[in-house]
PDB file of N, CA and C in Angstrom:
ATOM      1  N   MET A  89    -183.020-110.349   8.793  1.00 88.00           N
ATOM      2  CA  MET A  89    -184.301-110.515   9.444  1.00 88.00           C
ATOM      3  C   MET A  89    -185.450-110.523   8.432  1.00 88.00           C
ATOM      4  N   ILE A  90    -185.312-109.752   7.369  1.00 85.00           N
ATOM      5  CA  ILE A  90    -186.375-109.717   6.355  1.00 85.00           C
ATOM      6  C   ILE A  90    -186.483-111.085   5.684  1.00 85.00           C
ATOM      7  N   PHE A  91    -185.352-111.711   5.409  1.00 87.00           N
ATOM      8  CA  PHE A  91    -185.375-113.042   4.816  1.00 87.00           C
ATOM      9  C   PHE A  91    -186.040-114.035   5.763  1.00 87.00           C
ATOM     10  N   GLU A  92    -185.725-113.953   7.028  1.00 87.00           N
ATOM     11  CA  GLU A  92    -186.299-114.889   7.997  1.00 87.00           C
ATOM     12  C   GLU A  92    -187.796-114.678   8.157  1.00 87.00           C
ATOM     13  N   LYS A  93    -188.260-113.435   8.071  1.00 87.00           N
ATOM     14  CA  LYS A  93    -189.706-113.188   8.109  1.00 87.00           C
ATOM     15  C   LYS A  93    -190.410-113.832   6.916  1.00 87.00           C
ATOM     16  N   ALA A  94    -189.692-113.925   5.796  1.00 84.00           N
ATOM     17  CA  ALA A  94    -190.265-114.513   4.581  1.00 84.00           C
ATOM     18  C   ALA A  94    -189.968-116.007   4.479  1.00 84.00           C
ATOM     19  N   ALA A  95    -189.623-116.627   5.580  1.00 83.00           N
ATOM     20  CA  ALA A  95    -189.369-118.072   5.666  1.00 83.00           C
ATOM     21  C   ALA A  95    -188.173-118.521   4.833  1.00 83.00           C
ATOM     22  N   GLU A  96    -187.195-117.649   4.676  1.00 86.00           N
ATOM     23  CA  GLU A  96    -185.931-117.999   4.028  1.00 86.00           C
ATOM     24  C   GLU A  96    -184.845-117.932   5.090  1.00 86.00           C
ATOM     25  N   PRO A  97    -183.905-118.858   5.083  1.00 88.00           N
ATOM     26  CA  PRO A  97    -182.818-118.798   6.069  1.00 88.00           C
ATOM     27  C   PRO A  97    -182.006-117.509   5.943  1.00 88.00           C
ATOM     28  N   GLY A  98    -181.632-116.949   7.058  1.00 87.00           N
ATOM     29  CA  GLY A  98    -180.907-115.687   7.070  1.00 87.00           C
ATOM     30  C   GLY A  98    -179.545-115.743   6.407  1.00 87.00           C
ATOM     31  N   TRP A  99    -178.902-116.909   6.384  1.00 91.00           N
ATOM     32  CA  TRP A  99    -177.577-117.019   5.781  1.00 91.00           C
ATOM     33  C   TRP A  99    -177.608-116.727   4.290  1.00 91.00           C
ATOM     34  N   LYS A 100    -178.764-116.881   3.662  1.00 89.00           N
ATOM     35  CA  LYS A 100    -178.865-116.622   2.223  1.00 89.00           C
ATOM     36  C   LYS A 100    -178.651-115.149   1.890  1.00 89.00           C
ATOM     37  N   SER A 101    -178.842-114.285   2.855  1.00 88.00           N
ATOM     38  CA  SER A 101    -178.640-112.856   2.615  1.00 88.00           C
ATOM     39  C   SER A 101    -177.163-112.483   2.563  1.00 88.00           C
ATOM     40  N   LEU A 102    -176.287-113.371   2.962  1.00 92.00           N
ATOM     41  CA  LEU A 102    -174.857-113.079   3.017  1.00 92.00           C
ATOM     42  C   LEU A 102    -174.111-113.399   1.724  1.00 92.00           C
ATOM     43  N   ILE A 103    -174.724-114.127   0.817  1.00 91.00           N
ATOM     44  CA  ILE A 103    -174.048-114.567  -0.410  1.00 91.00           C
ATOM     45  C   ILE A 103    -174.409-113.611  -1.556  1.00 91.00           C
ATOM     46  N   PRO A 104    -173.397-112.906  -2.096  1.00 91.00           N
ATOM     47  CA  PRO A 104    -173.676-111.969  -3.191  1.00 91.00           C
ATOM     48  C   PRO A 104    -174.336-112.668  -4.385  1.00 91.00           C
ATOM     49  N   ILE A 105    -175.150-111.967  -5.097  1.00 90.00           N
ATOM     50  CA  ILE A 105    -175.935-112.394  -6.252  1.00 90.00           C
ATOM     51  C   ILE A 105    -177.050-113.361  -5.826  1.00 90.00           C
ATOM     52  N   TYR A 106    -176.707-114.378  -5.053  1.00 91.00           N
ATOM     53  CA  TYR A 106    -177.740-115.310  -4.579  1.00 91.00           C
ATOM     54  C   TYR A 106    -178.742-114.590  -3.682  1.00 91.00           C
ATOM     55  N   ASN A 107    -178.270-113.620  -2.888  1.00 90.00           N
ATOM     56  CA  ASN A 107    -179.192-112.879  -2.034  1.00 90.00           C
ATOM     57  C   ASN A 107    -180.159-112.046  -2.869  1.00 90.00           C
ATOM     58  N   LEU A 108    -179.712-111.553  -4.012  1.00 89.00           N
ATOM     59  CA  LEU A 108    -180.588-110.816  -4.914  1.00 89.00           C
ATOM     60  C   LEU A 108    -181.640-111.741  -5.518  1.00 89.00           C
ATOM     61  N   TYR A 109    -181.226-112.956  -5.866  1.00 90.00           N
ATOM     62  CA  TYR A 109    -182.165-113.952  -6.380  1.00 90.00           C
ATOM     63  C   TYR A 109    -183.250-114.256  -5.341  1.00 90.00           C
ATOM     64  N   ILE A 110    -182.853-114.474  -4.097  1.00 89.00           N
ATOM     65  CA  ILE A 110    -183.816-114.776  -3.039  1.00 89.00           C
ATOM     66  C   ILE A 110    -184.706-113.571  -2.757  1.00 89.00           C
ATOM     67  N   PHE A 111    -184.127-112.371  -2.782  1.00 88.00           N
ATOM     68  CA  PHE A 111    -184.901-111.148  -2.573  1.00 88.00           C
ATOM     69  C   PHE A 111    -186.005-111.024  -3.624  1.00 88.00           C
ATOM     70  N   PHE A 112    -185.675-111.315  -4.866  1.00 88.00           N
ATOM     71  CA  PHE A 112    -186.684-111.269  -5.933  1.00 88.00           C
ATOM     72  C   PHE A 112    -187.680-112.415  -5.796  1.00 88.00           C
ATOM     73  N   LYS A 113    -187.229-113.535  -5.278  1.00 88.00           N
ATOM     74  CA  LYS A 113    -188.149-114.642  -5.023  1.00 88.00           C
ATOM     75  C   LYS A 113    -189.168-114.239  -3.957  1.00 88.00           C
ATOM     76  N   ILE A 114    -188.730-113.474  -2.981  1.00 88.00           N
ATOM     77  CA  ILE A 114    -189.627-113.002  -1.927  1.00 88.00           C
ATOM     78  C   ILE A 114    -190.622-111.979  -2.478  1.00 88.00           C
ATOM     79  N   THR A 115    -190.148-111.062  -3.311  1.00 88.00           N
ATOM     80  CA  THR A 115    -191.014-109.985  -3.778  1.00 88.00           C
ATOM     81  C   THR A 115    -191.803-110.324  -5.030  1.00 88.00           C
ATOM     82  N   TRP A 116    -191.166-110.904  -6.025  1.00 86.00           N
ATOM     83  CA  TRP A 116    -191.815-111.195  -7.299  1.00 86.00           C
ATOM     84  C   TRP A 116    -192.367-112.613  -7.354  1.00 86.00           C
ATOM     85  N   LEU A 117    -192.039-113.449  -6.391  1.00 80.00           N
ATOM     86  CA  LEU A 117    -192.428-114.858  -6.352  1.00 80.00           C
ATOM     87  C   LEU A 117    -191.754-115.679  -7.447  1.00 80.00           C
ATOM     88  N   ASN A 118    -190.815-115.057  -8.151  1.00 82.00           N
ATOM     89  CA  ASN A 118    -189.998-115.740  -9.143  1.00 82.00           C
ATOM     90  C   ASN A 118    -188.628-115.071  -9.107  1.00 82.00           C
ATOM     91  N   GLY A 119    -187.643-115.784  -8.658  1.00 77.00           N
ATOM     92  CA  GLY A 119    -186.329-115.200  -8.459  1.00 77.00           C
ATOM     93  C   GLY A 119    -185.580-114.805  -9.709  1.00 77.00           C
ATOM     94  N   TRP A 120    -185.960-115.328 -10.849  1.00 82.00           N
ATOM     95  CA  TRP A 120    -185.197-115.075 -12.059  1.00 82.00           C
ATOM     96  C   TRP A 120    -185.357-113.663 -12.593  1.00 82.00           C
ATOM     97  N   TYR A 121    -186.326-112.912 -12.081  1.00 83.00           N
ATOM     98  CA  TYR A 121    -186.464-111.514 -12.481  1.00 83.00           C
ATOM     99  C   TYR A 121    -185.256-110.683 -12.060  1.00 83.00           C
ATOM    100  N   PHE A 122    -184.429-111.215 -11.168  1.00 84.00           N
ATOM    101  CA  PHE A 122    -183.259-110.461 -10.721  1.00 84.00           C
ATOM    102  C   PHE A 122    -182.295-110.191 -11.871  1.00 84.00           C
ATOM    103  N   LEU A 123    -182.357-110.974 -12.938  1.00 88.00           N
ATOM    104  CA  LEU A 123    -181.490-110.747 -14.086  1.00 88.00           C
ATOM    105  C   LEU A 123    -181.754-109.400 -14.746  1.00 88.00           C
ATOM    106  N   LEU A 124    -182.956-108.862 -14.565  1.00 87.00           N
ATOM    107  CA  LEU A 124    -183.286-107.542 -15.111  1.00 87.00           C
ATOM    108  C   LEU A 124    -182.465-106.436 -14.457  1.00 87.00           C
ATOM    109  N   MET A 125    -181.920-106.702 -13.284  1.00 87.00           N
ATOM    110  CA  MET A 125    -181.117-105.696 -12.588  1.00 87.00           C
ATOM    111  C   MET A 125    -179.765-105.477 -13.269  1.00 87.00           C
ATOM    112  N   PHE A 126    -179.388-106.311 -14.194  1.00 89.00           N
ATOM    113  CA  PHE A 126    -178.124-106.159 -14.890  1.00 89.00           C
ATOM    114  C   PHE A 126    -178.264-105.377 -16.197  1.00 89.00           C
ATOM    115  N   ILE A 127    -179.472-104.916 -16.518  1.00 90.00           N
ATOM    116  CA  ILE A 127    -179.726-104.136 -17.724  1.00 90.00           C
ATOM    117  C   ILE A 127    -179.814-102.663 -17.328  1.00 90.00           C
ATOM    118  N   PRO A 128    -178.930-101.817 -17.861  1.00 92.00           N
ATOM    119  CA  PRO A 128    -178.970-100.395 -17.504  1.00 92.00           C
ATOM    120  C   PRO A 128    -180.328 -99.768 -17.823  1.00 92.00           C
ATOM    121  N   ILE A 129    -180.733 -98.822 -17.057  1.00 92.00           N
ATOM    122  CA  ILE A 129    -181.993 -98.088 -17.114  1.00 92.00           C
ATOM    123  C   ILE A 129    -183.162 -98.963 -16.654  1.00 92.00           C
ATOM    124  N   VAL A 130    -183.264-100.164 -17.189  1.00 91.00           N
ATOM    125  CA  VAL A 130    -184.321-101.092 -16.773  1.00 91.00           C
ATOM    126  C   VAL A 130    -184.182-101.385 -15.279  1.00 91.00           C
ATOM    127  N   ASN A 131    -182.942-101.447 -14.799  1.00 90.00           N
ATOM    128  CA  ASN A 131    -182.723-101.767 -13.395  1.00 90.00           C
ATOM    129  C   ASN A 131    -183.311-100.703 -12.466  1.00 90.00           C
ATOM    130  N   LEU A 132    -183.367 -99.459 -12.905  1.00 92.00           N
ATOM    131  CA  LEU A 132    -183.979 -98.411 -12.081  1.00 92.00           C
ATOM    132  C   LEU A 132    -185.477 -98.648 -11.916  1.00 92.00           C
ATOM    133  N   ILE A 133    -186.128 -98.974 -13.003  1.00 92.00           N
ATOM    134  CA  ILE A 133    -187.574 -99.221 -12.969  1.00 92.00           C
ATOM    135  C   ILE A 133    -187.879-100.482 -12.171  1.00 92.00           C
ATOM    136  N   VAL A 134    -187.124-101.539 -12.434  1.00 91.00           N
ATOM    137  CA  VAL A 134    -187.328-102.794 -11.719  1.00 91.00           C
ATOM    138  C   VAL A 134    -187.047-102.619 -10.233  1.00 91.00           C
ATOM    139  N   GLY A 135    -186.047-101.814  -9.899  1.00 89.00           N
ATOM    140  CA  GLY A 135    -185.732-101.554  -8.496  1.00 89.00           C
ATOM    141  C   GLY A 135    -186.870-100.869  -7.761  1.00 89.00           C
ATOM    142  N   VAL A 136    -187.491 -99.891  -8.401  1.00 91.00           N
ATOM    143  CA  VAL A 136    -188.623 -99.189  -7.779  1.00 91.00           C
ATOM    144  C   VAL A 136    -189.824-100.120  -7.648  1.00 91.00           C
ATOM    145  N   VAL A 137    -190.119-100.890  -8.688  1.00 91.00           N
ATOM    146  CA  VAL A 137    -191.257-101.815  -8.634  1.00 91.00           C
ATOM    147  C   VAL A 137    -191.009-102.900  -7.592  1.00 91.00           C
ATOM    148  N   THR A 138    -189.782-103.363  -7.480  1.00 89.00           N
ATOM    149  CA  THR A 138    -189.448-104.368  -6.476  1.00 89.00           C
ATOM    150  C   THR A 138    -189.627-103.805  -5.072  1.00 89.00           C
ATOM    151  N   THR A 139    -189.265-102.549  -4.881  1.00 90.00           N
ATOM    152  CA  THR A 139    -189.473-101.905  -3.589  1.00 90.00           C
ATOM    153  C   THR A 139    -190.961-101.793  -3.274  1.00 90.00           C
ATOM    154  N   MET A 140    -191.768-101.475  -4.282  1.00 91.00           N
ATOM    155  CA  MET A 140    -193.217-101.422  -4.092  1.00 91.00           C
ATOM    156  C   MET A 140    -193.752-102.796  -3.701  1.00 91.00           C
ATOM    157  N   LYS A 141    -193.277-103.817  -4.383  1.00 90.00           N
ATOM    158  CA  LYS A 141    -193.721-105.175  -4.080  1.00 90.00           C
ATOM    159  C   LYS A 141    -193.273-105.615  -2.693  1.00 90.00           C
ATOM    160  N   LEU A 142    -192.076-105.202  -2.281  1.00 90.00           N
ATOM    161  CA  LEU A 142    -191.597-105.541  -0.942  1.00 90.00           C
ATOM    162  C   LEU A 142    -192.531-104.966   0.119  1.00 90.00           C
ATOM    163  N   ALA A 143    -192.926-103.719  -0.060  1.00 90.00           N
ATOM    164  CA  ALA A 143    -193.855-103.112   0.890  1.00 90.00           C
ATOM    165  C   ALA A 143    -195.188-103.861   0.895  1.00 90.00           C
ATOM    166  N   LYS A 144    -195.662-104.265  -0.273  1.00 90.00           N
ATOM    167  CA  LYS A 144    -196.949-104.967  -0.352  1.00 90.00           C
ATOM    168  C   LYS A 144    -196.907-106.348   0.282  1.00 90.00           C
ATOM    169  N   VAL A 145    -195.820-107.110   0.063  1.00 89.00           N
ATOM    170  CA  VAL A 145    -195.776-108.464   0.610  1.00 89.00           C
ATOM    171  C   VAL A 145    -195.627-108.464   2.129  1.00 89.00           C
ATOM    172  N   PHE A 146    -195.257-107.319   2.690  1.00 89.00           N
ATOM    173  CA  PHE A 146    -195.228-107.186   4.146  1.00 89.00           C
ATOM    174  C   PHE A 146    -196.386-106.327   4.638  1.00 89.00           C
ATOM    175  N   ASP A 147    -197.395-106.145   3.784  1.00 87.00           N
ATOM    176  CA  ASP A 147    -198.645-105.450   4.122  1.00 87.00           C
ATOM    177  C   ASP A 147    -198.397-104.020   4.603  1.00 87.00           C
ATOM    178  N   LYS A 148    -197.533-103.321   3.899  1.00 89.00           N
ATOM    179  CA  LYS A 148    -197.252-101.922   4.192  1.00 89.00           C
ATOM    180  C   LYS A 148    -197.908-101.053   3.132  1.00 89.00           C
ATOM    181  N   GLY A 149    -198.137 -99.799   3.453  1.00 86.00           N
ATOM    182  CA  GLY A 149    -198.820 -98.882   2.549  1.00 86.00           C
ATOM    183  C   GLY A 149    -197.878 -98.155   1.604  1.00 86.00           C
ATOM    184  N   ASN A 150    -198.483 -97.231   0.858  1.00 90.00           N
ATOM    185  CA  ASN A 150    -197.732 -96.471  -0.135  1.00 90.00           C
ATOM    186  C   ASN A 150    -196.707 -95.540   0.493  1.00 90.00           C
ATOM    187  N   TRP A 151    -197.018 -94.970   1.639  1.00 93.00           N
ATOM    188  CA  TRP A 151    -196.062 -94.074   2.301  1.00 93.00           C
ATOM    189  C   TRP A 151    -194.838 -94.843   2.783  1.00 93.00           C
ATOM    190  N   PHE A 152    -195.020 -96.074   3.180  1.00 91.00           N
ATOM    191  CA  PHE A 152    -193.866 -96.898   3.560  1.00 91.00           C
ATOM    192  C   PHE A 152    -192.996 -97.179   2.339  1.00 91.00           C
ATOM    193  N   THR A 153    -193.621 -97.358   1.180  1.00 90.00           N
ATOM    194  CA  THR A 153    -192.879 -97.549  -0.066  1.00 90.00           C
ATOM    195  C   THR A 153    -192.039 -96.323  -0.377  1.00 90.00           C
ATOM    196  N   VAL A 154    -192.618 -95.143  -0.211  1.00 93.00           N
ATOM    197  CA  VAL A 154    -191.868 -93.902  -0.434  1.00 93.00           C
ATOM    198  C   VAL A 154    -190.682 -93.835   0.524  1.00 93.00           C
ATOM    199  N   GLY A 155    -190.895 -94.215   1.768  1.00 93.00           N
ATOM    200  CA  GLY A 155    -189.813 -94.247   2.738  1.00 93.00           C
ATOM    201  C   GLY A 155    -188.722 -95.226   2.345  1.00 93.00           C
ATOM    202  N   LEU A 156    -189.103 -96.398   1.847  1.00 92.00           N
ATOM    203  CA  LEU A 156    -188.112 -97.380   1.396  1.00 92.00           C
ATOM    204  C   LEU A 156    -187.269 -96.841   0.246  1.00 92.00           C
ATOM    205  N   ILE A 157    -187.905 -96.085  -0.652  1.00 92.00           N
ATOM    206  CA  ILE A 157    -187.181 -95.555  -1.801  1.00 92.00           C
ATOM    207  C   ILE A 157    -186.267 -94.402  -1.391  1.00 92.00           C
ATOM    208  N   LEU A 158    -186.781 -93.477  -0.579  1.00 94.00           N
ATOM    209  CA  LEU A 158    -186.012 -92.278  -0.242  1.00 94.00           C
ATOM    210  C   LEU A 158    -185.039 -92.464   0.923  1.00 94.00           C
ATOM    211  N   LEU A 159    -185.417 -93.245   1.910  1.00 92.00           N
ATOM    212  CA  LEU A 159    -184.600 -93.476   3.108  1.00 92.00           C
ATOM    213  C   LEU A 159    -184.431 -94.968   3.337  1.00 92.00           C
ATOM    214  N   GLY A 160    -183.944 -95.650   2.322  1.00 86.00           N
ATOM    215  CA  GLY A 160    -183.848 -97.102   2.316  1.00 86.00           C
ATOM    216  C   GLY A 160    -183.277 -97.743   3.561  1.00 86.00           C
ATOM    217  N   PRO A 161    -182.060 -97.377   3.981  1.00 91.00           N
ATOM    218  CA  PRO A 161    -181.473 -98.070   5.133  1.00 91.00           C
ATOM    219  C   PRO A 161    -182.323 -97.985   6.400  1.00 91.00           C
ATOM    220  N   ILE A 162    -182.926 -96.853   6.639  1.00 94.00           N
ATOM    221  CA  ILE A 162    -183.753 -96.688   7.836  1.00 94.00           C
ATOM    222  C   ILE A 162    -185.010 -97.545   7.734  1.00 94.00           C
ATOM    223  N   PHE A 163    -185.669 -97.502   6.584  1.00 91.00           N
ATOM    224  CA  PHE A 163    -186.922 -98.235   6.441  1.00 91.00           C
ATOM    225  C   PHE A 163    -186.705 -99.743   6.315  1.00 91.00           C
ATOM    226  N   PHE A 164    -185.556-100.166   5.798  1.00 90.00           N
ATOM    227  CA  PHE A 164    -185.254-101.596   5.798  1.00 90.00           C
ATOM    228  C   PHE A 164    -185.056-102.098   7.224  1.00 90.00           C
ATOM    229  N   LEU A 165    -184.431-101.274   8.069  1.00 92.00           N
ATOM    230  CA  LEU A 165    -184.292-101.652   9.480  1.00 92.00           C
ATOM    231  C   LEU A 165    -185.653-101.704  10.172  1.00 92.00           C
ATOM    232  N   ILE A 166    -186.502-100.740   9.859  1.00 91.00           N
ATOM    233  CA  ILE A 166    -187.854-100.754  10.433  1.00 91.00           C
ATOM    234  C   ILE A 166    -188.578-102.021  10.003  1.00 91.00           C
ATOM    235  N   LEU A 167    -188.496-102.347   8.712  1.00 90.00           N
ATOM    236  CA  LEU A 167    -189.160-103.551   8.204  1.00 90.00           C
ATOM    237  C   LEU A 167    -188.595-104.815   8.842  1.00 90.00           C
ATOM    238  N   ALA A 168    -187.298-104.823   9.071  1.00 89.00           N
ATOM    239  CA  ALA A 168    -186.654-106.014   9.648  1.00 89.00           C
ATOM    240  C   ALA A 168    -187.071-106.243  11.097  1.00 89.00           C
ATOM    241  N   PHE A 169    -187.253-105.171  11.856  1.00 92.00           N
ATOM    242  CA  PHE A 169    -187.454-105.342  13.291  1.00 92.00           C
ATOM    243  C   PHE A 169    -188.847-104.987  13.801  1.00 92.00           C
ATOM    244  N   ASP A 170    -189.760-104.601  12.917  1.00 88.00           N
ATOM    245  CA  ASP A 170    -191.118-104.354  13.413  1.00 88.00           C
ATOM    246  C   ASP A 170    -191.908-105.665  13.443  1.00 88.00           C
ATOM    247  N   LYS A 171    -193.165-105.579  13.741  1.00 89.00           N
ATOM    248  CA  LYS A 171    -193.977-106.796  13.901  1.00 89.00           C
ATOM    249  C   LYS A 171    -194.729-107.186  12.631  1.00 89.00           C
ATOM    250  N   SER A 172    -194.339-106.627  11.488  1.00 86.00           N
ATOM    251  CA  SER A 172    -195.018-106.972  10.241  1.00 86.00           C
ATOM    252  C   SER A 172    -194.729-108.424   9.879  1.00 86.00           C
ATOM    253  N   ARG A 173    -195.671-108.998   9.133  1.00 87.00           N
ATOM    254  CA  ARG A 173    -195.541-110.400   8.710  1.00 87.00           C
ATOM    255  C   ARG A 173    -195.530-110.475   7.199  1.00 87.00           C
ATOM    256  N   TYR A 174    -194.901-111.491   6.692  1.00 87.00           N
ATOM    257  CA  TYR A 174    -194.851-111.743   5.255  1.00 87.00           C
ATOM    258  C   TYR A 174    -196.184-112.329   4.820  1.00 87.00           C
ATOM    259  N   ILE A 175    -196.852-111.675   3.874  1.00 86.00           N
ATOM    260  CA  ILE A 175    -198.135-112.173   3.386  1.00 86.00           C
ATOM    261  C   ILE A 175    -198.078-112.508   1.900  1.00 86.00           C
ATOM    262  N   GLY A 176    -196.884-112.529   1.324  1.00 75.00           N
ATOM    263  CA  GLY A 176    -196.727-112.808  -0.106  1.00 75.00           C
ATOM    264  C   GLY A 176    -197.145-114.222  -0.438  1.00 75.00           C
ATOM    265  N   GLY A 177    -197.231-114.473  -1.742  1.00 59.00           N
ATOM    266  CA  GLY A 177    -197.512-115.818  -2.190  1.00 59.00           C
ATOM    267  C   GLY A 177    -198.935-116.048  -2.638  1.00 59.00           C
ATOM    268  N   PHE A 178    -199.699-114.988  -2.829  1.00 52.00           N
ATOM    269  CA  PHE A 178    -201.057-115.188  -3.317  1.00 52.00           C
ATOM    270  C   PHE A 178    -201.113-114.943  -4.810  1.00 52.00           C
ATOM    271  N   GLY A 179    -202.128-115.486  -5.451  1.00 41.00           N
ATOM    272  CA  GLY A 179    -202.217-115.586  -6.891  1.00 41.00           C
ATOM    273  C   GLY A 179    -202.187-114.313  -7.693  1.00 41.00           C
ATOM    274  N   ASN A 180    -203.183-113.441  -7.610  1.00 42.00           N
ATOM    275  CA  ASN A 180    -203.281-112.300  -8.513  1.00 42.00           C
ATOM    276  C   ASN A 180    -202.641-111.056  -7.901  1.00 42.00           C
ATOM    277  N   PHE A 181    -201.393-111.133  -7.625  1.00 47.00           N
ATOM    278  CA  PHE A 181    -200.629-110.043  -7.038  1.00 47.00           C
ATOM    279  C   PHE A 181    -199.844-109.370  -8.143  1.00 47.00           C
ATOM    280  N   HIS A 182    -200.369-108.273  -8.687  1.00 46.00           N
ATOM    281  CA  HIS A 182    -199.720-107.582  -9.802  1.00 46.00           C
ATOM    282  C   HIS A 182    -199.754-106.085  -9.593  1.00 46.00           C
ATOM    283  N   TYR A 183    -198.850-105.397 -10.266  1.00 45.00           N
ATOM    284  CA  TYR A 183    -198.869-103.931 -10.317  1.00 45.00           C
ATOM    285  C   TYR A 183    -199.122-103.521 -11.730  1.00 45.00           C
TER     286      TYR A 183
END
């Protein structure tokens, strides 16, 4: 559902590795950053920043980001089925 909210077909979430590429395309606006997830230690930092970006592109606050990090499965379900909209894709979106 998160992929579909971001105008990506839902079937893309079912293909390993490719779903990570699309996930990074949704959050970072460039899917190739997913390669950073294969570098030990760096992947922890990139994972947290990606979670922060995911909350931002769906117009969620900092507390929702904390929820995504600490209680991921629950907050991913909330994000998938609530009425939030994808607002990503604007120019100066940086952390």
